[in-house]
Amino acid sequence: MLDAIDAVDWGAIPGHPDWYEPARAARGLRALADAANLVQAAEAGSLLGGGGIVHGHSAAVFPAAAVATPLLLDVAQQGHPAARDTALGLVDEALSSCPHAEYTRVTTSYGASVPICCTIAHHLRARTALLAGLGKRGKALLADAAEHWRFEVRECVADGNDTAAFGVLAGCFPGGVHAVELHLVGEIVVLDEVALEYHPVEGAREACLRVMGRRPGELPPGAVLFPAECGERVH
């Protein structure tokens, strides 16, 4: 775990110069991984929560939190119980906090400009079994992550003036009509009216969205949709 922490160039991750302290991220994660009691876990949490991945006093989250989340989940799985509780609390705080205006997005394997909260949610879903096994706190994190859904377009067909988009849904698309961000080849377009056409079959991820007033060619295979409200979250 320590090797994975040290492999990250925390100083190369952008963040608000008056708030983000890369050294706190590196030191805090190392200290949390090594923590063997409540005091050590609290000291590590103070480093991470005071400018390492979030700034607790201003409720701001930094791009470093997206990189740190899988490492914090490793701590939750392998570390001391006090370190586990601290790690889960930090992930919860990062998911619910808002980023500074110029540092709202990160580059991922599924998008070049993904909101920090959606990236954290992706990491949480990747560790569903772990979190589900950690009781109420882990399950609550999964429920919060589900609100930061992601939909990958596989195929589209015209349906009157609308488009039916078939693809893979991660998380839970809420009821009603919502604005979404369409990400494709580094570009972002806001689609104002999108609704869930039908609920996925239990245990499956395939779903269909109705994109109102748009033609199929505007949603090519490989396009990825995210909640527009996540992209608008700014501290």
mmCIF file of C-alpha atoms in Angstrom:
data_model
loop_
_atom_site.group_PDB
_atom_site.id
_atom_site.type_symbol
_atom_site.label_atom_id
_atom_site.label_comp_id
_atom_site.label_asym_id
_atom_site.label_seq_id
_atom_site.Cartn_x
_atom_site.Cartn_y
_atom_site.Cartn_z
ATOM 1 C CA MET A 1 0.000 0.000 0.000
ATOM 2 C CA LEU A 2 2.822 2.418 0.850
ATOM 3 C CA ASP A 3 4.413 1.799 -2.545
ATOM 4 C CA ALA A 4 1.157 2.746 -4.258
ATOM 5 C CA ILE A 5 0.967 5.966 -2.234
ATOM 6 C CA ASP A 6 4.575 6.876 -2.981
ATOM 7 C CA ALA A 7 4.089 6.130 -6.688
ATOM 8 C CA VAL A 8 1.763 9.138 -6.994
ATOM 9 C CA ASP A 9 3.295 12.513 -7.799
ATOM 10 C CA TRP A 10 0.982 14.468 -5.514
ATOM 11 C CA GLY A 11 2.684 17.724 -6.408
ATOM 12 C CA ALA A 12 1.733 17.268 -10.059
ATOM 13 C CA ILE A 13 -1.980 17.066 -9.225
ATOM 14 C CA PRO A 14 -3.564 20.514 -9.638
ATOM 15 C CA GLY A 15 -5.334 22.210 -6.776
ATOM 16 C CA HIS A 16 -6.111 25.638 -5.370
ATOM 17 C CA PRO A 17 -2.704 27.085 -4.397
ATOM 18 C CA ASP A 18 -4.069 28.629 -1.192
ATOM 19 C CA TRP A 19 -5.744 25.432 0.009
ATOM 20 C CA TYR A 20 -4.239 22.277 -1.509
ATOM 21 C CA GLU A 21 -1.051 20.992 0.162
ATOM 22 C CA PRO A 22 0.358 17.973 -1.718
ATOM 23 C CA ALA A 23 2.725 17.067 1.121
ATOM 24 C CA ARG A 24 -0.264 16.637 3.422
ATOM 25 C CA ALA A 25 -1.822 14.185 0.977
ATOM 26 C CA ALA A 26 1.267 11.999 0.801
ATOM 27 C CA ARG A 27 2.108 12.166 4.521
ATOM 28 C CA GLY A 28 -1.484 11.710 5.581
ATOM 29 C CA LEU A 29 -2.052 8.613 3.479
ATOM 30 C CA ARG A 30 1.191 7.022 4.612
ATOM 31 C CA ALA A 31 0.372 7.788 8.247
ATOM 32 C CA LEU A 32 -3.150 6.426 7.903
ATOM 33 C CA ALA A 33 -1.910 3.223 6.300
ATOM 34 C CA ASP A 34 0.478 2.743 9.228
ATOM 35 C CA ALA A 35 -1.925 3.897 11.969
ATOM 36 C CA ALA A 36 -2.259 1.406 14.823
ATOM 37 C CA ASN A 37 -4.562 3.304 17.188
ATOM 38 C CA LEU A 38 -7.157 6.072 17.399
ATOM 39 C CA VAL A 39 -4.655 8.866 18.000
ATOM 40 C CA GLN A 40 -2.518 7.986 14.987
ATOM 41 C CA ALA A 41 -5.586 7.624 12.777
ATOM 42 C CA ALA A 42 -6.885 11.012 13.936
ATOM 43 C CA GLU A 43 -3.546 12.694 13.249
ATOM 44 C CA ALA A 44 -3.460 11.227 9.741
ATOM 45 C CA GLY A 45 -7.043 12.278 9.161
ATOM 46 C CA SER A 46 -6.169 15.826 10.213
ATOM 47 C CA LEU A 47 -3.459 15.994 7.557
ATOM 48 C CA LEU A 48 -5.758 14.698 4.832
ATOM 49 C CA GLY A 49 -8.733 16.769 5.935
ATOM 50 C CA GLY A 50 -6.797 19.986 6.415
ATOM 51 C CA GLY A 51 -5.498 20.485 2.888
ATOM 52 C CA GLY A 52 -4.434 17.031 1.722
ATOM 53 C CA ILE A 53 -7.512 15.870 -0.188
ATOM 54 C CA VAL A 54 -10.177 18.131 1.302
ATOM 55 C CA HIS A 55 -10.234 21.328 3.300
ATOM 56 C CA GLY A 56 -12.715 20.615 6.040
ATOM 57 C CA HIS A 57 -13.137 24.197 7.267
ATOM 58 C CA SER A 58 -14.284 25.360 3.829
ATOM 59 C CA ALA A 59 -15.944 22.069 2.774
ATOM 60 C CA ALA A 60 -13.813 22.030 -0.387
ATOM 61 C CA VAL A 61 -12.586 18.925 -2.213
ATOM 62 C CA PHE A 62 -9.439 18.764 -4.363
ATOM 63 C CA PRO A 63 -8.674 16.666 -7.458
ATOM 64 C CA ALA A 64 -6.247 14.715 -5.255
ATOM 65 C CA ALA A 65 -9.283 13.169 -3.559
ATOM 66 C CA ALA A 66 -10.139 11.286 -6.754
ATOM 67 C CA VAL A 67 -6.649 9.761 -6.791
ATOM 68 C CA ALA A 68 -6.679 9.077 -3.058
ATOM 69 C CA THR A 69 -10.062 7.333 -2.916
ATOM 70 C CA PRO A 70 -8.900 3.843 -4.025
ATOM 71 C CA LEU A 71 -5.963 4.158 -1.607
ATOM 72 C CA LEU A 72 -8.319 5.093 1.225
ATOM 73 C CA LEU A 73 -10.464 2.087 0.359
ATOM 74 C CA ASP A 74 -7.338 -0.073 0.588
ATOM 75 C CA VAL A 75 -6.830 1.321 4.086
ATOM 76 C CA ALA A 76 -10.459 0.544 4.906
ATOM 77 C CA GLN A 77 -9.895 -3.040 3.808
ATOM 78 C CA GLN A 78 -6.464 -3.695 5.285
ATOM 79 C CA GLY A 79 -5.864 -1.126 8.004
ATOM 80 C CA HIS A 80 -6.572 -0.789 11.708
ATOM 81 C CA PRO A 81 -10.293 -0.339 12.582
ATOM 82 C CA ALA A 82 -9.630 3.272 13.583
ATOM 83 C CA ALA A 83 -7.878 3.884 10.261
ATOM 84 C CA ARG A 84 -10.782 2.246 8.442
ATOM 85 C CA ASP A 85 -13.298 4.587 10.091
ATOM 86 C CA THR A 86 -11.134 7.614 9.315
ATOM 87 C CA ALA A 87 -10.701 6.536 5.689
ATOM 88 C CA LEU A 88 -14.432 6.053 5.167
ATOM 89 C CA GLY A 89 -15.157 9.412 6.784
ATOM 90 C CA LEU A 90 -12.714 11.156 4.461
ATOM 91 C CA VAL A 91 -14.219 9.521 1.370
ATOM 92 C CA ASP A 92 -17.684 10.545 2.549
ATOM 93 C CA GLU A 93 -16.505 14.126 3.063
ATOM 94 C CA ALA A 94 -14.803 14.225 -0.342
ATOM 95 C CA LEU A 95 -17.904 12.952 -2.117
ATOM 96 C CA SER A 96 -20.181 15.526 -0.494
ATOM 97 C CA SER A 97 -17.855 18.559 -0.713
ATOM 98 C CA CYS A 98 -17.664 20.999 -3.616
ATOM 99 C CA PRO A 99 -14.491 21.780 -5.605
ATOM 100 C CA HIS A 100 -13.006 25.183 -6.302
ATOM 101 C CA ALA A 101 -14.071 26.691 -9.614
ATOM 102 C CA GLU A 102 -10.882 25.985 -11.579
ATOM 103 C CA TYR A 103 -10.340 22.497 -10.140
ATOM 104 C CA THR A 104 -13.623 20.688 -10.622
ATOM 105 C CA ARG A 105 -12.659 17.849 -12.988
ATOM 106 C CA VAL A 106 -10.118 15.081 -13.452
ATOM 107 C CA THR A 107 -8.921 12.850 -16.279
ATOM 108 C CA THR A 108 -10.013 9.207 -16.116
ATOM 109 C CA SER A 109 -10.036 6.145 -18.363
ATOM 110 C CA TYR A 110 -13.668 6.909 -19.262
ATOM 111 C CA GLY A 111 -13.432 10.665 -19.784
ATOM 112 C CA ALA A 112 -10.951 13.511 -19.950
ATOM 113 C CA SER A 113 -12.950 15.966 -17.862
ATOM 114 C CA VAL A 114 -15.028 14.033 -15.331
ATOM 115 C CA PRO A 115 -16.425 15.782 -12.230
ATOM 116 C CA ILE A 116 -14.486 14.861 -9.104
ATOM 117 C CA CYS A 117 -17.589 13.536 -7.359
ATOM 118 C CA CYS A 118 -18.421 11.203 -10.255
ATOM 119 C CA THR A 119 -14.861 9.861 -10.246
ATOM 120 C CA ILE A 120 -15.028 9.153 -6.514
ATOM 121 C CA ALA A 121 -18.374 7.419 -7.033
ATOM 122 C CA HIS A 122 -16.824 5.233 -9.740
ATOM 123 C CA HIS A 123 -14.121 4.079 -7.306
ATOM 124 C CA LEU A 124 -16.752 3.314 -4.675
ATOM 125 C CA ARG A 125 -18.804 1.193 -7.072
ATOM 126 C CA ALA A 126 -15.651 -0.707 -8.006
ATOM 127 C CA ARG A 127 -15.403 -1.786 -4.346
ATOM 128 C CA THR A 128 -19.060 -2.658 -3.823
ATOM 129 C CA ALA A 129 -18.367 -5.994 -2.121
ATOM 130 C CA LEU A 130 -15.967 -4.396 0.348
ATOM 131 C CA LEU A 131 -18.293 -1.535 1.256
ATOM 132 C CA ALA A 132 -21.385 -3.723 1.479
ATOM 133 C CA GLY A 133 -19.509 -5.850 3.984
ATOM 134 C CA LEU A 134 -18.689 -2.881 6.207
ATOM 135 C CA GLY A 135 -22.219 -2.390 7.474
ATOM 136 C CA LYS A 136 -24.355 0.731 7.475
ATOM 137 C CA ARG A 137 -21.539 3.162 6.779
ATOM 138 C CA GLY A 138 -20.312 1.291 3.719
ATOM 139 C CA LYS A 139 -23.824 0.836 2.380
ATOM 140 C CA ALA A 140 -24.561 4.526 2.905
ATOM 141 C CA LEU A 141 -21.498 5.409 0.830
ATOM 142 C CA LEU A 142 -22.718 3.138 -1.965
ATOM 143 C CA ALA A 143 -26.153 4.763 -1.845
ATOM 144 C CA ASP A 144 -24.592 8.222 -2.101
ATOM 145 C CA ALA A 145 -22.351 7.065 -4.955
ATOM 146 C CA ALA A 146 -25.388 5.806 -6.884
ATOM 147 C CA GLU A 147 -26.598 9.402 -7.254
ATOM 148 C CA HIS A 148 -23.481 10.166 -9.315
ATOM 149 C CA TRP A 149 -24.471 7.875 -12.172
ATOM 150 C CA ARG A 150 -22.701 7.298 -15.484
ATOM 151 C CA PHE A 151 -24.232 6.065 -18.747
ATOM 152 C CA GLU A 152 -22.236 4.822 -21.727
ATOM 153 C CA VAL A 153 -24.052 4.952 -25.051
ATOM 154 C CA ARG A 154 -23.931 1.729 -27.076
ATOM 155 C CA GLU A 155 -26.654 2.292 -29.689
ATOM 156 C CA CYS A 156 -29.313 4.884 -30.537
ATOM 157 C CA VAL A 157 -32.548 4.860 -32.555
ATOM 158 C CA ALA A 158 -34.881 7.685 -33.502
ATOM 159 C CA ASP A 159 -38.231 7.791 -31.710
ATOM 160 C CA GLY A 160 -40.300 10.606 -33.158
ATOM 161 C CA ASN A 161 -38.496 13.838 -32.358
ATOM 162 C CA ASP A 162 -36.496 12.127 -29.634
ATOM 163 C CA THR A 163 -33.753 9.520 -29.422
ATOM 164 C CA ALA A 164 -33.808 6.267 -27.504
ATOM 165 C CA ALA A 165 -30.279 5.665 -26.248
ATOM 166 C CA PHE A 166 -29.367 2.122 -25.229
ATOM 167 C CA GLY A 167 -26.299 1.502 -23.119
ATOM 168 C CA VAL A 168 -24.789 0.634 -19.771
ATOM 169 C CA LEU A 169 -25.828 2.491 -16.618
ATOM 170 C CA ALA A 170 -23.667 2.636 -13.501
ATOM 171 C CA GLY A 171 -25.493 4.047 -10.501
ATOM 172 C CA CYS A 172 -29.156 5.107 -10.448
ATOM 173 C CA PHE A 173 -30.694 7.543 -12.919
ATOM 174 C CA PRO A 174 -33.328 9.499 -10.941
ATOM 175 C CA GLY A 175 -36.981 9.696 -11.894
ATOM 176 C CA GLY A 176 -38.203 12.578 -14.016
ATOM 177 C CA VAL A 177 -36.493 14.687 -16.660
ATOM 178 C CA HIS A 178 -32.952 15.940 -16.065
ATOM 179 C CA ALA A 179 -30.150 17.858 -17.730
ATOM 180 C CA VAL A 180 -27.060 15.747 -18.429
ATOM 181 C CA GLU A 181 -23.546 16.263 -19.732
ATOM 182 C CA LEU A 182 -22.575 14.372 -22.890
ATOM 183 C CA HIS A 183 -18.825 13.679 -23.051
ATOM 184 C CA LEU A 184 -17.259 12.708 -26.375
ATOM 185 C CA VAL A 185 -13.639 13.059 -27.537
ATOM 186 C CA GLY A 186 -12.824 15.745 -24.990
ATOM 187 C CA GLU A 187 -15.921 17.831 -25.715
ATOM 188 C CA ILE A 188 -18.865 18.383 -23.369
ATOM 189 C CA VAL A 189 -22.392 19.177 -24.524
ATOM 190 C CA VAL A 190 -25.333 19.714 -22.163
ATOM 191 C CA LEU A 191 -28.545 17.886 -23.072
ATOM 192 C CA ASP A 192 -31.423 19.631 -21.333
ATOM 193 C CA GLU A 193 -34.080 16.918 -21.251
ATOM 194 C CA VAL A 194 -33.204 13.293 -20.588
ATOM 195 C CA ALA A 195 -35.301 10.674 -18.808
ATOM 196 C CA LEU A 196 -35.038 6.993 -17.976
ATOM 197 C CA GLU A 197 -37.135 5.155 -20.565
ATOM 198 C CA TYR A 198 -37.269 1.940 -18.584
ATOM 199 C CA HIS A 199 -35.639 0.619 -15.458
ATOM 200 C CA PRO A 200 -32.781 -1.867 -15.836
ATOM 201 C CA VAL A 201 -33.611 -5.481 -15.115
ATOM 202 C CA GLU A 202 -32.542 -6.348 -11.567
ATOM 203 C CA GLY A 203 -28.921 -7.423 -11.524
ATOM 204 C CA ALA A 204 -28.255 -6.024 -15.009
ATOM 205 C CA ARG A 205 -26.744 -2.701 -16.065
ATOM 206 C CA GLU A 206 -28.315 -2.324 -19.505
ATOM 207 C CA ALA A 207 -30.735 0.596 -19.666
ATOM 208 C CA CYS A 208 -32.469 2.939 -22.094
ATOM 209 C CA LEU A 209 -32.654 6.717 -21.837
ATOM 210 C CA ARG A 210 -34.964 9.019 -23.768
ATOM 211 C CA VAL A 211 -33.111 12.088 -25.006
ATOM 212 C CA MET A 212 -35.723 14.643 -25.960
ATOM 213 C CA GLY A 213 -35.378 16.790 -29.046
ATOM 214 C CA ARG A 214 -32.116 15.183 -30.187
ATOM 215 C CA ARG A 215 -31.240 13.003 -33.171
ATOM 216 C CA PRO A 216 -29.353 9.670 -32.893
ATOM 217 C CA GLY A 217 -26.305 11.098 -34.638
ATOM 218 C CA GLU A 218 -25.802 13.474 -31.727
ATOM 219 C CA LEU A 219 -25.217 10.519 -29.362
ATOM 220 C CA PRO A 220 -22.693 8.255 -31.095
ATOM 221 C CA PRO A 221 -21.568 4.955 -29.559
ATOM 222 C CA GLY A 222 -18.933 5.554 -26.917
ATOM 223 C CA ALA A 223 -20.393 8.848 -25.718
ATOM 224 C CA VAL A 224 -20.665 9.018 -21.932
ATOM 225 C CA LEU A 225 -23.338 10.867 -19.967
ATOM 226 C CA PHE A 226 -23.025 12.307 -16.454
ATOM 227 C CA PRO A 227 -25.415 14.369 -14.278
ATOM 228 C CA ALA A 228 -25.184 18.014 -15.314
ATOM 229 C CA GLU A 229 -25.605 19.072 -11.695
ATOM 230 C CA CYS A 230 -22.320 17.347 -10.821
ATOM 231 C CA GLY A 231 -20.509 19.450 -13.381
ATOM 232 C CA GLU A 232 -22.067 22.584 -11.915
ATOM 233 C CA ARG A 233 -20.971 21.941 -8.330
ATOM 234 C CA VAL A 234 -18.555 24.734 -7.420
ATOM 235 C CA HIS A 235 -17.292 25.980 -4.076
#
